[in-house]
Amino acid sequence: MRTFLLASTILMAAAATPVMAMSPHQNSSAPVAVTAPASNILTVERVFANPSLSGPVARGVSLSPDGELVAFLRSREDDVDVLDLWAAPVSGGEPFKLIDARALVPDAGELSEAEKARRERMRISQRGVVEYSWDEQGRYILAPLEGDVFLANRADGSVRRLTQTAADEIDAKVSPKGAFVSFVRDQNLFIQNLETGAEQAVTTEGKDLITWATAEFIAQEELDRDTGYWWSPNEKYIALQRTDESTVDIIPRLDISGGGASVVEQRYPRAGRPNAVVELFIHDVTTGSRVQVDLGANKDIYLGRVNWAADGSVAYVQRLSRDQKTLDLLSVNPATGQSRVIASQTSNAWVPLTHNFKALKDGNFIWSSEESGWNHLYLYNKDGRQIRAITRGAYPVKSLDGVNQDTGEVFFTASMRDGRELPIEQQLFKASLKRTVNPTEVTPRGGWWSASVNGTGTAYVGNYSDLNTPSQSALYTMDGKRVRWIEENRLQAGHPFWPFNDRQQDPTFGTLESDGHTLVWQMTTPPNFDPSKTYPVVMQVYGGPSGGGVKRAWQPATTQLLTEAGYIVFRLDNRGEGDRSAAFKQALYLKMGQPEIADQVIGANYLRSLPYVDDSRIAMMGWSYGGFMSLMALTEPEMGLAAAISGAPPTEWGLYDTAYTERYMSTPEANVAGYAASDVNTRLDNLTGRLLLMHGMADDNVIFENTTRVLNALQEKSIPFETMLYPGQRHGIRGNDRQLHQWRTYLDFLDRTIGTRADVSGQ
């Protein structure tokens, strides 16, 4: 499940900072003159139409290895759900389309079930070019497209089709030196020699319940690992996993579409039940031989990460225990498969699995740990001995983004100011390999930055937004100089959102205290807000372990739909949610649905203390974990909600998968009380208001049974409620037309329960 009392002085001071109409890292100090647009009320029909109100947003931006070209994905203007591959010369000149998805494959056709599931795990809802990769020399860009593989030649701009088969080729990669292309087809790994075009099957045993070189369901969904094979830098070896699903329970799942229904015999590992058996092998590309990696005697583990030493002499494997309280780093001899544990991390709750590992040219490596109570970066020698801390302080490192190994500079992302966490903003920082120093800010304060640093640590692609700036991206040198825009996406006349901009309301930010922890919140009021009047409130929630939703960044257009309808929109990141301290995240350990709801009660009480809030008209809405939170809140008398919208909710954690549920709740057998307390059905007699339940009828993540058991229990109790089901939809509702229907349903329900058509007389 990975992707819906007084303000603190620092948050309020930051919120009060005026935002000028300037671009980040503006080379000129003069502000940009902006003329106010004509006033238009944003409608739900316009939100879910083409072109996107977000404007031309670049996705998946990356710099070529030689630093001369920037590649990125862009939605088509005539269809926001289809992506093309674009490129822009670093030296200047207009971006150009490198791969036109519809020109190459006019009829997209139907993806295989395996690829549909993989994209669902990766939260990819678009079609066309949804991913791509460079070779290390920057000569080629590889792009899987609608089940086949295409190769763009950088030198002449030509695009070559490498495969054209009935089966889907998935997880395609260019080998590090550009000699081969690899991909998975029909549960086996293949490599193709780019010079000769010859194709070779690396494995042939994949069929039925045996799969090679593909991340298993649980790794894709809960371990943030989307691949099952890894090239060594010298192209001598490929590490690849073998998955045997025969141990996993079959959960019959009714897949209901608009054209009928079918039963899917899904292998779904529920909490406390067996996982797939995952093994790791190393294939010698030259000889064709294969050795098995020694992952230890205990087979009931998770294969977390695989990385290679810079020279390809060692494979580093992260092995996570089933209870996720121990993370071991193994050093593996690729010729023999022999391994040894060189470092370990432990926790009384769970050890976070990250992508913060980097092997260095001198044989040392960087790895992150929460051993200080905050996630920080550490330098280790090749034998796993910790040399020194690279970062330290009362803030967590969110991601290791790059290293300049010549200068010893280390670049990372964090939500921090002056050595202390500031959850609502995010920046790129610089530290040092040579000594522990106070980090230096690379990007400016005041908004939300993410960055992709090139391999040499000399430049980065920066993506930025703030409350008045939609997502824009540019190429920068490490001293902050903007080299060129990739997508400026300036909010001005001609931008899709411009006609509605003057009615967009900036949120205010503040904090509340809960059990010694600081919670951050944001509130957005309707246009023409009058504090002498009272307004209904919609509390938007996710609430579960995630990156958090309160941020000083461009707000979704759907927030404006709610404010235009007359609602105050409020969001609170409760304990367990957000990249915060280990203690903040682990507050929900063994008791999901308890501290989170206690924090939301604090939020609801704060709202009721405000003179302009109608305390009889407060509703909550959320999807996935947010759907669970909405149900738990509607059955919590202290919340006093008038209504709640619950989308795709887990309603009994014993029905959800192993890795996610056991990480936070242990097993149903070991934590009987915790599972019982979080079972929504035992709380239904306490409903305080009206309920709308929504679910996709082909959901393979939060199985539809989670909702049907609540429907049944409510009917048995003769409790009125409303339901909206989506045939053919999985864990998310996809496409403009269905999302338009979804939000029309939201707005209609809210209007009838807490809005202008609501009966709040109590009769």
PDB file of C-alpha atoms in Angstrom, residues 73 83-85 99-102 104-105 111 115 118-119 122 124 126-134 141-152 159-163 168-174 181-184 229:
ATOM      1  CA  LEU A  73       7.889  12.236 -20.519  1.00  0.00           C
ATOM      2  CA  LEU A  83       2.738   9.875 -22.665  1.00  0.00           C
ATOM      3  CA  ASP A  84       5.365  10.602 -25.336  1.00  0.00           C
ATOM      4  CA  LEU A  85       9.150  10.760 -24.853  1.00  0.00           C
ATOM      5  CA  ILE A  99       9.256   8.904 -29.448  1.00  0.00           C
ATOM      6  CA  ASP A 100       5.655   9.523 -30.500  1.00  0.00           C
ATOM      7  CA  ALA A 101       3.710   6.728 -28.847  1.00  0.00           C
ATOM      8  CA  ARG A 102       0.685   6.871 -31.138  1.00  0.00           C
ATOM      9  CA  LEU A 104       4.679   3.978 -33.457  1.00  0.00           C
ATOM     10  CA  VAL A 105       1.731   2.040 -32.037  1.00  0.00           C
ATOM     11  CA  LEU A 111      -1.886  -5.303 -22.051  1.00  0.00           C
ATOM     12  CA  GLU A 115       1.809  -6.103 -17.173  1.00  0.00           C
ATOM     13  CA  ARG A 118       2.931  -4.621 -12.657  1.00  0.00           C
ATOM     14  CA  ARG A 119       1.734  -1.158 -13.680  1.00  0.00           C
ATOM     15  CA  MET A 122       3.998   0.945  -9.886  1.00  0.00           C
ATOM     16  CA  ILE A 124       1.239   3.847 -13.580  1.00  0.00           C
ATOM     17  CA  GLN A 126      -1.098   6.216 -18.359  1.00  0.00           C
ATOM     18  CA  ARG A 127      -0.382   4.444 -21.625  1.00  0.00           C
ATOM     19  CA  GLY A 128       2.268   5.161 -24.245  1.00  0.00           C
ATOM     20  CA  VAL A 129       5.879   5.610 -23.127  1.00  0.00           C
ATOM     21  CA  VAL A 130       5.545   5.155 -19.372  1.00  0.00           C
ATOM     22  CA  GLU A 131       9.217   4.411 -18.623  1.00  0.00           C
ATOM     23  CA  TYR A 132      12.608   4.580 -20.359  1.00  0.00           C
ATOM     24  CA  SER A 133      16.322   4.150 -19.635  1.00  0.00           C
ATOM     25  CA  TRP A 134      19.716   5.298 -20.949  1.00  0.00           C
ATOM     26  CA  ILE A 141      17.347   5.408 -24.925  1.00  0.00           C
ATOM     27  CA  LEU A 142      15.343   2.254 -24.418  1.00  0.00           C
ATOM     28  CA  ALA A 143      11.576   2.595 -24.198  1.00  0.00           C
ATOM     29  CA  PRO A 144       9.092  -0.221 -23.684  1.00  0.00           C
ATOM     30  CA  LEU A 145       5.910   0.753 -25.504  1.00  0.00           C
ATOM     31  CA  GLU A 146       2.606  -1.113 -25.305  1.00  0.00           C
ATOM     32  CA  GLY A 147       4.244  -4.491 -24.740  1.00  0.00           C
ATOM     33  CA  ASP A 148       7.124  -4.179 -27.209  1.00  0.00           C
ATOM     34  CA  VAL A 149      10.594  -2.605 -26.950  1.00  0.00           C
ATOM     35  CA  PHE A 150      11.907   0.365 -28.960  1.00  0.00           C
ATOM     36  CA  LEU A 151      15.409   1.811 -29.063  1.00  0.00           C
ATOM     37  CA  ALA A 152      16.061   5.476 -29.874  1.00  0.00           C
ATOM     38  CA  VAL A 159      13.829   4.744 -33.505  1.00  0.00           C
ATOM     39  CA  ARG A 160      14.280   1.012 -33.942  1.00  0.00           C
ATOM     40  CA  ARG A 161      11.738  -1.613 -32.965  1.00  0.00           C
ATOM     41  CA  LEU A 162      13.511  -4.459 -31.181  1.00  0.00           C
ATOM     42  CA  THR A 163      10.605  -6.802 -30.538  1.00  0.00           C
ATOM     43  CA  ASP A 168       4.559  -8.531 -23.625  1.00  0.00           C
ATOM     44  CA  GLU A 169       8.223  -7.670 -23.075  1.00  0.00           C
ATOM     45  CA  ILE A 170       8.432  -6.023 -19.661  1.00  0.00           C
ATOM     46  CA  ASP A 171      11.094  -4.422 -17.444  1.00  0.00           C
ATOM     47  CA  ALA A 172      13.396  -3.734 -20.405  1.00  0.00           C
ATOM     48  CA  LYS A 173      16.888  -2.342 -19.742  1.00  0.00           C
ATOM     49  CA  VAL A 174      19.982  -1.353 -21.672  1.00  0.00           C
ATOM     50  CA  VAL A 181      19.097  -5.037 -24.193  1.00  0.00           C
ATOM     51  CA  SER A 182      17.387  -7.259 -21.648  1.00  0.00           C
ATOM     52  CA  PHE A 183      13.719  -7.884 -20.892  1.00  0.00           C
ATOM     53  CA  VAL A 184      11.323 -10.381 -19.380  1.00  0.00           C
ATOM     54  CA  TYR A 229      17.240  -8.555 -12.139  1.00  0.00           C
TER      55      TYR A 229
END
